[in-house]
mmCIF file of C-alpha atoms in Angstrom:
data_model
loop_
_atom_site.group_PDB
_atom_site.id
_atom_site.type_symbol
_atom_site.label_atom_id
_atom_site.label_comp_id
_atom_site.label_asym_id
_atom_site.label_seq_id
_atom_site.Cartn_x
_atom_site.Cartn_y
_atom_site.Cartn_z
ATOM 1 C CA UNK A 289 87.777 195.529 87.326
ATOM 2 C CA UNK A 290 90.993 196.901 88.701
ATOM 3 C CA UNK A 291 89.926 200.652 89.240
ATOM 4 C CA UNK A 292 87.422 203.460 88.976
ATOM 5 C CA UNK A 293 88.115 204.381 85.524
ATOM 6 C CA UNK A 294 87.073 200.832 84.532
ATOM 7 C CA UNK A 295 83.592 200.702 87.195
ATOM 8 C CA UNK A 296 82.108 204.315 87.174
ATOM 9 C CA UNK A 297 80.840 206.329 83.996
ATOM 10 C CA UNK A 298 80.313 210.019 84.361
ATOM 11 C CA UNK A 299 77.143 210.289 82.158
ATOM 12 C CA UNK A 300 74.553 208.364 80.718
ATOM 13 C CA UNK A 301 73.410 209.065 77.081
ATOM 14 C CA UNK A 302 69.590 208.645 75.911
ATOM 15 C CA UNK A 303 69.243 208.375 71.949
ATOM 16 C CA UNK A 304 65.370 209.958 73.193
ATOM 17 C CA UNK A 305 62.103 209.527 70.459
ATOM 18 C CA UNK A 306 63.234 211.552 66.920
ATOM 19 C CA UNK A 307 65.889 213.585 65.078
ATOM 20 C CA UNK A 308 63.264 215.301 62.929
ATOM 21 C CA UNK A 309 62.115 218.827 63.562
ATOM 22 C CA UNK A 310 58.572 218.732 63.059
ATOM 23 C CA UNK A 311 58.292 215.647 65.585
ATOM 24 C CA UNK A 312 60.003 216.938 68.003
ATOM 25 C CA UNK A 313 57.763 220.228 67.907
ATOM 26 C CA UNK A 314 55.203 218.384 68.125
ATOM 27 C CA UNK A 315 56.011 216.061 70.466
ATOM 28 C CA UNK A 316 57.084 219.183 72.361
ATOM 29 C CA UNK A 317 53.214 220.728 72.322
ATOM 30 C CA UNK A 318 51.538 217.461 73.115
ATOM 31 C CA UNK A 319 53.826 216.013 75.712
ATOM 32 C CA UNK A 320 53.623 219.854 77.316
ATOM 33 C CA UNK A 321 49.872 219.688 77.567
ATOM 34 C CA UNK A 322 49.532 216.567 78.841
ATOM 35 C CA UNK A 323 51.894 217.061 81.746
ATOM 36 C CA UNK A 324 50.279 220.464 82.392
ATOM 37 C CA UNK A 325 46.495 219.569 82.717
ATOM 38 C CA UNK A 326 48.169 216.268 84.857
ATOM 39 C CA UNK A 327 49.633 218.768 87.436
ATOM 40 C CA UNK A 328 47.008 221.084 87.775
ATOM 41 C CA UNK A 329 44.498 218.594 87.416
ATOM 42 C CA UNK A 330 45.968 216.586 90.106
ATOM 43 C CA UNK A 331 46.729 219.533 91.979
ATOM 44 C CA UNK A 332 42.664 220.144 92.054
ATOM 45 C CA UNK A 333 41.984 217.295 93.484
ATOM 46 C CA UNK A 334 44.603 217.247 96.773
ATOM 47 C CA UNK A 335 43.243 221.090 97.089
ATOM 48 C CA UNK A 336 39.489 220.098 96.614
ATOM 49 C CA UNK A 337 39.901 217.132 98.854
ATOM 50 C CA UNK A 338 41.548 219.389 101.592
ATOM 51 C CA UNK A 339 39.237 222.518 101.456
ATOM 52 C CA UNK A 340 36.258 220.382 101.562
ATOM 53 C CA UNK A 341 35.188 219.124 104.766
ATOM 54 C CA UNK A 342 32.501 216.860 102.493
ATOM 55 C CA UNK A 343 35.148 215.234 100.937
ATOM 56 C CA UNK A 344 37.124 214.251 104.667
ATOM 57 C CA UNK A 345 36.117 210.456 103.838
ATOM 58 C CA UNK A 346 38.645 207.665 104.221
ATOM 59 C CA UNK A 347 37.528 207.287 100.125
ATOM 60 C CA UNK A 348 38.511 210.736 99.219
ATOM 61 C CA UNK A 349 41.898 210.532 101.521
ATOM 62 C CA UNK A 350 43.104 207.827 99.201
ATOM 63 C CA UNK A 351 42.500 209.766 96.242
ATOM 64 C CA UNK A 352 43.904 212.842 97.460
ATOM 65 C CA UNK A 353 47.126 210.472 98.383
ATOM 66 C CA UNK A 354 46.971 208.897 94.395
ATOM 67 C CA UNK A 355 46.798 212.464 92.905
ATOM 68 C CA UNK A 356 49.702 213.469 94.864
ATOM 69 C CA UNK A 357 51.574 210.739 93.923
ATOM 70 C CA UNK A 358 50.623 210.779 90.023
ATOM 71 C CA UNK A 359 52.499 214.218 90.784
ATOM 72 C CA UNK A 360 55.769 212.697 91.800
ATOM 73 C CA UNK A 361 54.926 210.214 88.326
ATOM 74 C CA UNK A 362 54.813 213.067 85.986
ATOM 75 C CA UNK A 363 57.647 214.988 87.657
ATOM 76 C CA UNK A 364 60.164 212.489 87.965
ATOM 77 C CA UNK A 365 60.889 211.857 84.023
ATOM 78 C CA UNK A 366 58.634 214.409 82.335
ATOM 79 C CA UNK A 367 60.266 217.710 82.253
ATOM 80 C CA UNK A 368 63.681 216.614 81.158
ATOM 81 C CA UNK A 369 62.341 214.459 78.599
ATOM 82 C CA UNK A 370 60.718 217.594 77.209
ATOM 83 C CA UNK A 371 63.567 219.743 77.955
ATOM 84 C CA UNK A 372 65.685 217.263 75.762
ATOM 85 C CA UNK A 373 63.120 217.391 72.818
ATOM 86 C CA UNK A 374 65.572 219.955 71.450
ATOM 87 C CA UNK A 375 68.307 219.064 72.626
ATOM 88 C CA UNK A 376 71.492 217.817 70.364
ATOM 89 C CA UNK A 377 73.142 215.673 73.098
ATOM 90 C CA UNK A 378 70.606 214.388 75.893
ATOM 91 C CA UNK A 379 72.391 213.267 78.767
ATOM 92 C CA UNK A 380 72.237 213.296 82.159
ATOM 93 C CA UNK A 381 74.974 212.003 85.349
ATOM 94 C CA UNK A 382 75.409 208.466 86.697
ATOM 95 C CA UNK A 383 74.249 210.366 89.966
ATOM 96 C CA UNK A 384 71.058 211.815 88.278
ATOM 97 C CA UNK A 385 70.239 208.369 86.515
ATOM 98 C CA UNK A 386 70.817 206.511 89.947
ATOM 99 C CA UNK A 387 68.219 209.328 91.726
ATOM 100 C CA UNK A 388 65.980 208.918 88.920
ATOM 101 C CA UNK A 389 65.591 205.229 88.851
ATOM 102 C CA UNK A 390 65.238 205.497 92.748
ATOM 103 C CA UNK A 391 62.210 207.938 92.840
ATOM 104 C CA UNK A 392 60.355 205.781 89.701
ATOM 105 C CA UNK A 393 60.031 202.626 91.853
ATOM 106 C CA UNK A 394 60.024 204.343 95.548
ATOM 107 C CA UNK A 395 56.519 206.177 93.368
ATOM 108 C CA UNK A 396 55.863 203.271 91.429
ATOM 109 C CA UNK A 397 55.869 200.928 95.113
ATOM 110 C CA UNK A 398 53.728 203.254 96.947
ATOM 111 C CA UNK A 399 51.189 203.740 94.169
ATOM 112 C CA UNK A 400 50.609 199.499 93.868
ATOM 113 C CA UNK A 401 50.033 199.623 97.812
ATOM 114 C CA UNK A 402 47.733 202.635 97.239
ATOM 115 C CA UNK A 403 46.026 200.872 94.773
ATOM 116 C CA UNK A 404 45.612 197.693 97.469
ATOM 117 C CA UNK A 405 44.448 199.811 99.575
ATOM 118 C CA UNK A 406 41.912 201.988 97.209
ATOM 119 C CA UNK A 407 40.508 198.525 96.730
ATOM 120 C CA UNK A 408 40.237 197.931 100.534
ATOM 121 C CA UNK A 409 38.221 200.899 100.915
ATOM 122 C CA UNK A 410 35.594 199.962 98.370
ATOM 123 C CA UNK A 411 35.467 196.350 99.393
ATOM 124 C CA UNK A 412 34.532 197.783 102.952
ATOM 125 C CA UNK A 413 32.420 200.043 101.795
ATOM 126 C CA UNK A 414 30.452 198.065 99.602
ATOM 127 C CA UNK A 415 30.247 194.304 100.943
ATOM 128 C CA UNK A 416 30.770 195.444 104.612
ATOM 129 C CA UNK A 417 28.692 198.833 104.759
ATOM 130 C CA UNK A 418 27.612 199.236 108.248
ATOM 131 C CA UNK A 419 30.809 198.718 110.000
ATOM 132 C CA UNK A 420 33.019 201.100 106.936
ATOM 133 C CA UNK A 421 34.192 203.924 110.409
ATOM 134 C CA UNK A 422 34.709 201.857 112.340
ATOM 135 C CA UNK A 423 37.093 199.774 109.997
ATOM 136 C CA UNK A 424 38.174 202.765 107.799
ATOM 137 C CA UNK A 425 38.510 205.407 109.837
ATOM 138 C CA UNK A 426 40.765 208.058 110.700
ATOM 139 C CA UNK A 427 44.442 205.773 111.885
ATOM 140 C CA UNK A 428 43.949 202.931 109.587
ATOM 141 C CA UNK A 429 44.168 205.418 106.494
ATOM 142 C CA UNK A 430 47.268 207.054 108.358
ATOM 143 C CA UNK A 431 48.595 203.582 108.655
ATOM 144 C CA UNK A 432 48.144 202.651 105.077
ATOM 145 C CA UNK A 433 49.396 205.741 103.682
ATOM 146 C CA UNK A 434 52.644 205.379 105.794
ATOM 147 C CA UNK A 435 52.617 201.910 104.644
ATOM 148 C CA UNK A 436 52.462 202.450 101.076
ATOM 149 C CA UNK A 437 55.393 204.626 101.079
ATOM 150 C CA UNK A 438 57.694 202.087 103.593
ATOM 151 C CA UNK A 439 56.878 199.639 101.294
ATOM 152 C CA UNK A 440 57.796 201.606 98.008
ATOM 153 C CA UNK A 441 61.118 202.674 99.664
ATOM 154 C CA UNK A 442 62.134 199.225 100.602
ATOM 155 C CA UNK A 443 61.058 197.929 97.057
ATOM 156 C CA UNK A 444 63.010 200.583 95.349
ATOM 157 C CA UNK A 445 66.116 200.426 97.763
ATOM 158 C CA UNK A 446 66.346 196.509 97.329
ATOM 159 C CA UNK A 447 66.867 196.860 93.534
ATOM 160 C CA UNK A 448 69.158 199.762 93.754
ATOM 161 C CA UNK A 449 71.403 197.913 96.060
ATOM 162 C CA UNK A 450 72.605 195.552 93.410
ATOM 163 C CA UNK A 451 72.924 198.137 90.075
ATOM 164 C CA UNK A 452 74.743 201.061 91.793
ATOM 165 C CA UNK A 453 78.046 199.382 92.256
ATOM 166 C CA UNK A 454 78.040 197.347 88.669
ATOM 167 C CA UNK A 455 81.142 197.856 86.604
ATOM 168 C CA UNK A 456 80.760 199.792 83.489
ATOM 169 C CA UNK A 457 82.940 200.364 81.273
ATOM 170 C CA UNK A 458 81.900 200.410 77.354
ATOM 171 C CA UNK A 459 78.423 202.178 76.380
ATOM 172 C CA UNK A 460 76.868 204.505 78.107
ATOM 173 C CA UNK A 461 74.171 204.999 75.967
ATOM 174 C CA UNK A 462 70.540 204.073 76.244
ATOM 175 C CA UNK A 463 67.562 203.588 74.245
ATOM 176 C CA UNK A 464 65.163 205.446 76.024
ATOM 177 C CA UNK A 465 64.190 209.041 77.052
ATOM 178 C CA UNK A 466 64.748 208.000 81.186
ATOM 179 C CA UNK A 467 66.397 206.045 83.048
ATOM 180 C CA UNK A 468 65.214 202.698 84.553
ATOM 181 C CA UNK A 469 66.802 199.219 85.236
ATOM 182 C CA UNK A 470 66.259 196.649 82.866
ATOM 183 C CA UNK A 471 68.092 199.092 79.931
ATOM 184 C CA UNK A 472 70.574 200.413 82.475
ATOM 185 C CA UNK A 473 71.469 197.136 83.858
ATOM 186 C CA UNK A 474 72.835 196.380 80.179
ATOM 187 C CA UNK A 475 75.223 198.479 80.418
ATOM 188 C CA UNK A 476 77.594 196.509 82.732
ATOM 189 C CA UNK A 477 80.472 195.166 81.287
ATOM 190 C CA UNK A 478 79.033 191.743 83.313
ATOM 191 C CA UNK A 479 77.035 188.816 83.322
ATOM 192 C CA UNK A 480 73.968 190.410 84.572
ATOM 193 C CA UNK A 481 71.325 187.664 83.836
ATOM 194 C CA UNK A 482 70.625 186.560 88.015
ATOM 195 C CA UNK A 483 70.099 190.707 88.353
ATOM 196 C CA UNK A 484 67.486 190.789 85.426
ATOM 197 C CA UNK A 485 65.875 187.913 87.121
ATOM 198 C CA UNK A 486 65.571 189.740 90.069
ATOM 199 C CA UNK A 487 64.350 192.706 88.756
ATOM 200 C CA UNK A 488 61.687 190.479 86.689
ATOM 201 C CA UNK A 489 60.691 188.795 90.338
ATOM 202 C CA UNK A 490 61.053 192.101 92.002
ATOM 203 C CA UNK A 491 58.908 194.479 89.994
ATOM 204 C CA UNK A 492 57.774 192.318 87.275
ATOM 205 C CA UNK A 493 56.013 189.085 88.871
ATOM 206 C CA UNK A 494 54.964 191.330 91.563
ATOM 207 C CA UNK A 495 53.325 193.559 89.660
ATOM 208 C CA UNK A 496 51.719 191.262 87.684
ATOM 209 C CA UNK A 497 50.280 189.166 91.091
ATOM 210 C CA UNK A 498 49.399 192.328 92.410
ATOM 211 C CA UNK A 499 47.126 193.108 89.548
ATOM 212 C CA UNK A 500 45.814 189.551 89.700
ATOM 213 C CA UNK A 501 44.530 190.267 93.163
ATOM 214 C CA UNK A 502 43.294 193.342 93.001
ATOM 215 C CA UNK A 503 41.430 192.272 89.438
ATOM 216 C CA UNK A 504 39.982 188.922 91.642
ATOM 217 C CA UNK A 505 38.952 191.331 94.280
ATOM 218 C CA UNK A 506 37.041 193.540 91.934
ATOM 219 C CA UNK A 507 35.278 190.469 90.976
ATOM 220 C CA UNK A 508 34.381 189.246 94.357
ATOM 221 C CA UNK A 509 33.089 192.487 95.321
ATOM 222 C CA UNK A 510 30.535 192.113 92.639
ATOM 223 C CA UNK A 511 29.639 188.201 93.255
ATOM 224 C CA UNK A 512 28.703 189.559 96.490
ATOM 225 C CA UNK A 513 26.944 192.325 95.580
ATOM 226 C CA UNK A 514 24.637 190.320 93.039
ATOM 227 C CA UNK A 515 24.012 187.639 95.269
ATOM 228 C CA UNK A 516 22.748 190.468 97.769
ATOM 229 C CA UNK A 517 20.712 191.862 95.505
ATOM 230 C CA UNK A 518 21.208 192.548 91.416
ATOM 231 C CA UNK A 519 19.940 196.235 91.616
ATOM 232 C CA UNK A 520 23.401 197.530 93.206
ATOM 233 C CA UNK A 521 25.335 195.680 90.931
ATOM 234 C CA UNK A 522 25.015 198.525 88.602
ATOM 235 C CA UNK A 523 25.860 200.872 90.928
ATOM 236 C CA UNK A 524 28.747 198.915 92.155
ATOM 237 C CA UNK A 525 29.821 198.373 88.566
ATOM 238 C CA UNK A 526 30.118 202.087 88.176
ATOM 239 C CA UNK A 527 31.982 202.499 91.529
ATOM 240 C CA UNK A 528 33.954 200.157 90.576
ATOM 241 C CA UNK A 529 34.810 200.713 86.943
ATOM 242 C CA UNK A 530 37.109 204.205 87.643
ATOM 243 C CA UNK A 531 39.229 201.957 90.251
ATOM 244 C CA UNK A 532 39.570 198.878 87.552
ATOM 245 C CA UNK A 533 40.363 201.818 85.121
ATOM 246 C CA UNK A 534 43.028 203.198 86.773
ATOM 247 C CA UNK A 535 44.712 199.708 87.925
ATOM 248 C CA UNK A 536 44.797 198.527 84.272
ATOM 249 C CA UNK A 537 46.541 201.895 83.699
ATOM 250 C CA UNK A 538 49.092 201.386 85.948
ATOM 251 C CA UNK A 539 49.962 197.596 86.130
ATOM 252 C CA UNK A 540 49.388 197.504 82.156
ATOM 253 C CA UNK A 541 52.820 199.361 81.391
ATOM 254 C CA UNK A 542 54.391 197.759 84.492
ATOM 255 C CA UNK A 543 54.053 194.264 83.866
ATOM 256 C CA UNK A 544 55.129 194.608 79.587
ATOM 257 C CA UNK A 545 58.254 196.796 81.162
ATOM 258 C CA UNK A 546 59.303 194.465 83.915
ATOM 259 C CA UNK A 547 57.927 191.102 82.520
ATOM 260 C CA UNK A 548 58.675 190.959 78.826
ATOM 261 C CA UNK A 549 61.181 188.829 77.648
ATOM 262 C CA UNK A 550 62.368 190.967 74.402
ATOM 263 C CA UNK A 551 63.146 194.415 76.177
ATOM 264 C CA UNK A 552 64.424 196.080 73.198
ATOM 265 C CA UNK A 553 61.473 196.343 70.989
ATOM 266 C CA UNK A 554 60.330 199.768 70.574
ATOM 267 C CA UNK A 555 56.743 199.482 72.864
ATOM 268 C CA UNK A 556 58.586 200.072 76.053
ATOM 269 C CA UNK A 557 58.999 203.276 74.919
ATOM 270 C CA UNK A 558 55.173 203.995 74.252
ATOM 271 C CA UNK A 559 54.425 202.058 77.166
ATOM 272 C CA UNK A 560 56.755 204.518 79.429
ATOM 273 C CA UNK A 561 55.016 207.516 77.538
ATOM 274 C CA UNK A 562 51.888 206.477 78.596
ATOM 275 C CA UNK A 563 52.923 205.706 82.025
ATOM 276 C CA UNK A 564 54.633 209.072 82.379
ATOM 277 C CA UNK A 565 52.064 211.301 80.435
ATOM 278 C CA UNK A 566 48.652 210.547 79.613
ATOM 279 C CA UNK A 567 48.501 207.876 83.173
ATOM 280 C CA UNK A 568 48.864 211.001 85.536
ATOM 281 C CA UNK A 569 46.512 213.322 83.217
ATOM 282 C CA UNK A 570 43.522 210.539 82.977
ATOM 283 C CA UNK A 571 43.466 209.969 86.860
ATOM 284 C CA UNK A 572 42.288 213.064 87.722
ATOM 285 C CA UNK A 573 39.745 212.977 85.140
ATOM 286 C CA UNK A 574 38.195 209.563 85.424
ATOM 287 C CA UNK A 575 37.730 210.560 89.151
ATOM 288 C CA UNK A 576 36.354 213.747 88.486
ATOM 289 C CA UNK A 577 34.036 213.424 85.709
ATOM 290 C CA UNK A 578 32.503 210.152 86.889
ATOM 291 C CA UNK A 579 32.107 211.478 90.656
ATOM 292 C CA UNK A 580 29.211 213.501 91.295
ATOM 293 C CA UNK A 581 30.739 214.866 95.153
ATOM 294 C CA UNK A 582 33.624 215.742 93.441
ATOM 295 C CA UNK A 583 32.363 217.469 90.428
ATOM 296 C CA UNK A 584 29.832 219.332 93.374
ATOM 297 C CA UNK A 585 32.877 220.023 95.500
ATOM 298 C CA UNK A 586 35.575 221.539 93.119
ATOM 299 C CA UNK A 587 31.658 223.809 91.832
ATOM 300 C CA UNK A 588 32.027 225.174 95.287
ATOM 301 C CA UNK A 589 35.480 226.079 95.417
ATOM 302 C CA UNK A 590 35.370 227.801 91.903
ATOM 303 C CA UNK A 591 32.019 229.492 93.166
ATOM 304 C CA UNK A 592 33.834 231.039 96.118
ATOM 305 C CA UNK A 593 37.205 231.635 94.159
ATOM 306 C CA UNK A 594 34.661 233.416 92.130
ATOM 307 C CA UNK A 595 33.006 235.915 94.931
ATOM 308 C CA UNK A 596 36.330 236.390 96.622
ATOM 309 C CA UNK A 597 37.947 237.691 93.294
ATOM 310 C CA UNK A 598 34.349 240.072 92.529
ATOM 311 C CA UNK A 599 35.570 241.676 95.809
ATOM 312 C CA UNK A 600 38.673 243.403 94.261
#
């Protein structure tokens, strides 16, 4: 590897979803809609949270803190990948593919802690209801939040560490619409099999334990709950259900990504569109339409949007 010619590309290449016209139209309208109604939709919900003094609950914090981040998730890949739709060559720098891979898993960290602590807040709430302030009040969301996004940095930092300074020098093209390490890492011009086991421990395995957990959580909540007594276990059930929704959303694509053995099949690719697109778009909505304080809260802010705007 005797210079920088021979270590450093200047570009990376994505061969992207289609070549044919009509696709990419209307990949073009769909994709644009979906990442759309995610931002505004998610958008809603930080503003509706914020406005709403009935919504200043440790509960609503969190979900104020997951919207914002399903933000970051849409923003990241999303627009260039529609931008590209029509685009001949779709490329972007080393230096761009480096950031993006960064911000995935610095987002993709902090959302698995948010999730952790998401189910915190309802195991409190539910099995532990009578001592929920005093446990989940005002610092320890502060402290989780800042947690969540230490951890994600750290997570996403570790792995970058070992790619950024690989040698490359053959193909710089990939088979996806965004950059992310287990194609990239294939690029070397190395033996790279002890950094895709890494990368497998790293966001793989702990992806898939974390899901284990929080899915074994879930569970005990509602032992506990039916052993209390089996009329809340409905209404835990449907607490519960938009939570387990959301983490089988998340971890699904994550653990196929970052734990499959055959990376070059052509699901990753639905799997990231998911993860990118319709993920960040049904948040918002499984939150909203199955909360009644929210749907009551976000009436209130369109009712006084409403009288403000009759007085111009």
């Amino acid at each position: 590897m005797g210079g920088r010619n021979h270590s450093w590309i200047p570009e990376i290449v994505f061969v992207g979803l289609t070549s044919s016209l009509e696709m990419q139209l209307v990949l073009f309208l769909v994709f644009s809609v979906f990442y759309v109604a995610g931002i505004l939709g998610n958008i809603l919900i930080v503003l509706t949270v914020i406005s709403d003094y009935h919504l200043h609950s440790p509960m609503y914090f969190l979900l104020a803190n997951l919207s914002f981040i399903d933000i970051w998730v849409s923003s990241i890949a999303a627009p260039k990948m529609i931008y590209d739709l029509f685009n001949e060559r779709k490329a972007i720098s080393f230096q761009g593919c480096i950031a993006q891979m960064f911000f995935i898993h610095v987002i993709g960290g902090t959302e698995m802690v948010l999730l952790i602590a998401m189910a915190l807040d309802r195991y409190v709430a539910i099995c532990r209801p009578l001592h929920y302030l005093v446990i989940m009040n005002f610092r320890t969301c502060i402290l989780l939040s800042v947690a969540a996004w230490t951890i994600g940095l750290i997570h996403s930092l570790i792995q970058l560490l070992f790619v950024v300074d690989l040698p490359f020098c053959g193909s710089n093209e990939i088979d996806s619409f965004y950059c992310d390490l287990p194609r990239f890492i294939r690029l070397a011009c190395t033996d790279t099999y002890r950094l895709e086991l890494m990368i497998t421990a790293n966001s793989g395995f702990i992806s898939l334990g974390t899901f284990l957990i929080l899915m074994i959580s879930y569970i005990f909540i509602l032992v506990t709950v039916w052993q209390r007594t089996s009329s809340g276990l409905s209404k835990a059930l449907s607490t519960l259900s938009a939570h387990i929704t959301v983490v089988v959303l998340f971890f699904g694509p994550c653990i196929f990504v970052y734990s499959w053995p055959f990376p070059t099949v052509p699901v990753d690719k639905f799997l990231a569109i998911f993860d990118v697109f319709v993920t960040p778009f049904l948040n918002p909505a499984i939150y909203t339409f199955r909360n009644k304080e929210m749907k009551v809260a976000m009436s209130r802010i369109f009712s006084q949007l409403w009288s403000f705007r009759k007085l111009f």
